[in-house]
Amino acid sequence: MLKTRMKRVADRGDHAVRRLAEIEASFADLSNEDLLDLADIFKAEPRSPIGDMAFVEMARRNISL
């Protein structure tokens, strides 16, 4: 039973990592205009993880609000 539970926990972790990678890739796929809109929505301080991801992608593209 312990092995089953450990495998289930590991599978959940693997799924979470894959899902996060998909979310990060979706930020890279946004057009500049859509990325700026998203960053504008999530610009409040303290920034949420989505806001942080948007601003990191904006910095990579060398664009700003």
Coordinates of N, CA and C in Angstrom, one line a residue:
M1 N 0.8 -1.2 0.0 CA 0.0 0.0 0.0 C 0.9 1.3 0.0
L2 N 2.0 1.2 0.7 CA 2.8 2.4 0.8 C 3.4 2.7 -0.6
K3 N 3.8 1.6 -1.3 CA 4.4 1.8 -2.6 C 3.4 2.4 -3.6
T4 N 2.1 2.0 -3.5 CA 1.1 2.5 -4.3 C 0.9 4.0 -4.0
R5 N 0.9 4.3 -2.8 CA 0.7 5.8 -2.4 C 1.9 6.6 -2.9
M6 N 3.1 6.1 -2.7 CA 4.3 6.8 -3.1 C 4.3 7.0 -4.6
K7 N 3.9 6.0 -5.4 CA 3.8 6.1 -6.8 C 2.7 7.2 -7.2
R8 N 1.6 7.2 -6.5 CA 0.5 8.1 -6.8 C 1.0 9.6 -6.5
V9 N 1.7 9.8 -5.4 CA 2.3 11.1 -5.1 C 3.3 11.5 -6.1
A10 N 4.2 10.6 -6.5 CA 5.2 10.9 -7.5 C 4.5 11.2 -8.9
D11 N 3.5 10.5 -9.2 CA 2.8 10.8 -10.5 C 2.1 12.2 -10.5
R12 N 1.6 12.5 -9.3 CA 1.0 13.9 -9.2 C 2.0 14.9 -9.4
G13 N 3.2 14.7 -8.8 CA 4.3 15.7 -8.9 C 4.7 15.8 -10.4
D14 N 4.9 14.7 -11.0 CA 5.2 14.7 -12.5 C 4.2 15.4 -13.3
H15 N 2.9 15.2 -13.0 CA 1.9 15.8 -13.7 C 1.9 17.4 -13.5
A16 N 2.2 17.8 -12.3 CA 2.3 19.2 -12.0 C 3.4 19.8 -12.7
V17 N 4.5 19.2 -12.8 CA 5.7 19.7 -13.5 C 5.4 19.8 -15.0
R18 N 4.8 18.8 -15.5 CA 4.4 18.9 -17.0 C 3.4 20.0 -17.2
R19 N 2.4 20.2 -16.3 CA 1.4 21.2 -16.5 C 2.0 22.6 -16.4
L20 N 2.9 22.8 -15.5 CA 3.6 24.1 -15.3 C 4.4 24.4 -16.6
A21 N 5.1 23.4 -17.2 CA 5.8 23.6 -18.4 C 4.9 24.0 -19.5
E22 N 3.7 23.4 -19.6 CA 2.7 23.8 -20.6 C 2.3 25.2 -20.4
I23 N 2.1 25.6 -19.2 CA 1.6 27.0 -18.9 C 2.7 28.0 -19.3
E24 N 4.0 27.7 -18.9 CA 5.1 28.5 -19.3 C 5.2 28.6 -20.8
A25 N 5.0 27.5 -21.5 CA 5.1 27.5 -23.0 C 4.0 28.4 -23.6
S26 N 2.8 28.4 -22.9 CA 1.7 29.2 -23.4 C 2.0 30.7 -23.3
F27 N 2.8 31.1 -22.3 CA 3.2 32.5 -22.3 C 4.1 32.8 -23.4
A28 N 5.0 31.9 -23.8 CA 5.9 32.2 -24.9 C 5.1 32.3 -26.2
D29 N 4.0 31.6 -26.3 CA 3.2 31.6 -27.6 C 2.3 32.8 -27.7
L30 N 2.1 33.6 -26.7 CA 1.3 34.8 -26.8 C 1.9 35.9 -27.7
S31 N 1.1 36.6 -28.4 CA 1.6 37.7 -29.1 C 2.0 38.8 -28.1
N32 N 2.8 39.8 -28.6 CA 3.2 40.9 -27.7 C 2.1 41.6 -27.1
E33 N 1.1 41.9 -27.9 CA -0.1 42.6 -27.4 C -0.8 41.8 -26.3
D34 N -1.0 40.6 -26.6 CA -1.7 39.7 -25.6 C -0.9 39.6 -24.3
L35 N 0.4 39.5 -24.4 CA 1.3 39.4 -23.3 C 1.2 40.7 -22.5
L36 N 1.2 41.8 -23.1 CA 1.1 43.1 -22.4 C -0.3 43.3 -21.7
D37 N -1.3 42.8 -22.4 CA -2.6 42.8 -21.7 C -2.6 42.0 -20.4
L38 N -2.0 40.8 -20.5 CA -2.0 39.9 -19.4 C -1.1 40.5 -18.3
A39 N 0.0 41.1 -18.6 CA 0.8 41.7 -17.6 C 0.1 42.9 -17.0
D40 N -0.7 43.6 -17.7 CA -1.4 44.8 -17.2 C -2.4 44.3 -16.2
I41 N -3.1 43.2 -16.5 CA -4.1 42.6 -15.5 C -3.4 42.2 -14.2
F42 N -2.2 41.6 -14.3 CA -1.6 41.0 -13.1 C -0.4 41.9 -12.6
K43 N -0.4 43.2 -12.8 CA 0.7 44.0 -12.4 C 0.6 44.5 -11.0
A44 N -0.4 44.2 -10.2 CA -0.6 44.7 -8.9 C 0.5 44.0 -8.0
E45 N 1.0 44.8 -7.0 CA 2.0 44.3 -6.1 C 1.3 43.9 -4.8
P46 N 1.7 42.8 -4.2 CA 2.8 41.9 -4.6 C 2.3 41.1 -5.8
R47 N 3.2 40.9 -6.8 CA 2.8 40.2 -8.0 C 2.5 38.7 -7.8
S48 N 1.5 38.3 -8.5 CA 1.1 36.9 -8.4 C 2.1 36.1 -9.3
P49 N 2.1 34.8 -9.2 CA 3.0 34.0 -10.0 C 2.7 34.2 -11.5
I50 N 1.4 34.4 -11.9 CA 1.1 34.7 -13.3 C 1.7 36.0 -13.7
G51 N 1.6 37.0 -12.9 CA 2.2 38.3 -13.2 C 3.7 38.2 -13.3
D52 N 4.4 37.4 -12.4 CA 5.8 37.2 -12.5 C 6.2 36.6 -13.8
M53 N 5.4 35.6 -14.2 CA 5.7 34.9 -15.5 C 5.6 35.8 -16.6
A54 N 4.6 36.6 -16.6 CA 4.3 37.6 -17.7 C 5.5 38.6 -17.8
F55 N 5.9 39.1 -16.6 CA 7.0 40.1 -16.7 C 8.3 39.5 -17.1
V56 N 8.6 38.2 -16.7 CA 9.8 37.6 -17.1 C 9.8 37.4 -18.6
E57 N 8.6 37.0 -19.2 CA 8.5 36.9 -20.7 C 8.7 38.2 -21.4
M58 N 8.1 39.3 -20.8 CA 8.3 40.6 -21.3 C 9.7 41.0 -21.3
A59 N 10.5 40.7 -20.3 CA 11.9 41.1 -20.2 C 12.7 40.3 -21.2
R60 N 12.3 39.0 -21.4 CA 13.0 38.2 -22.5 C 12.8 38.8 -23.8
R61 N 11.6 39.4 -24.1 CA 11.3 40.0 -25.4 C 11.7 41.4 -25.5
N62 N 12.2 42.0 -24.4 CA 12.6 43.4 -24.3 C 11.4 44.3 -24.6
I63 N 10.2 44.1 -24.0 CA 9.1 45.0 -24.1 C 8.6 45.3 -22.7
S64 N 7.9 46.4 -22.6 CA 7.4 46.9 -21.3 C 6.1 47.5 -21.5
L65 N 5.4 47.7 -20.3 CA 4.1 48.3 -20.3 C 4.2 49.8 -20.6

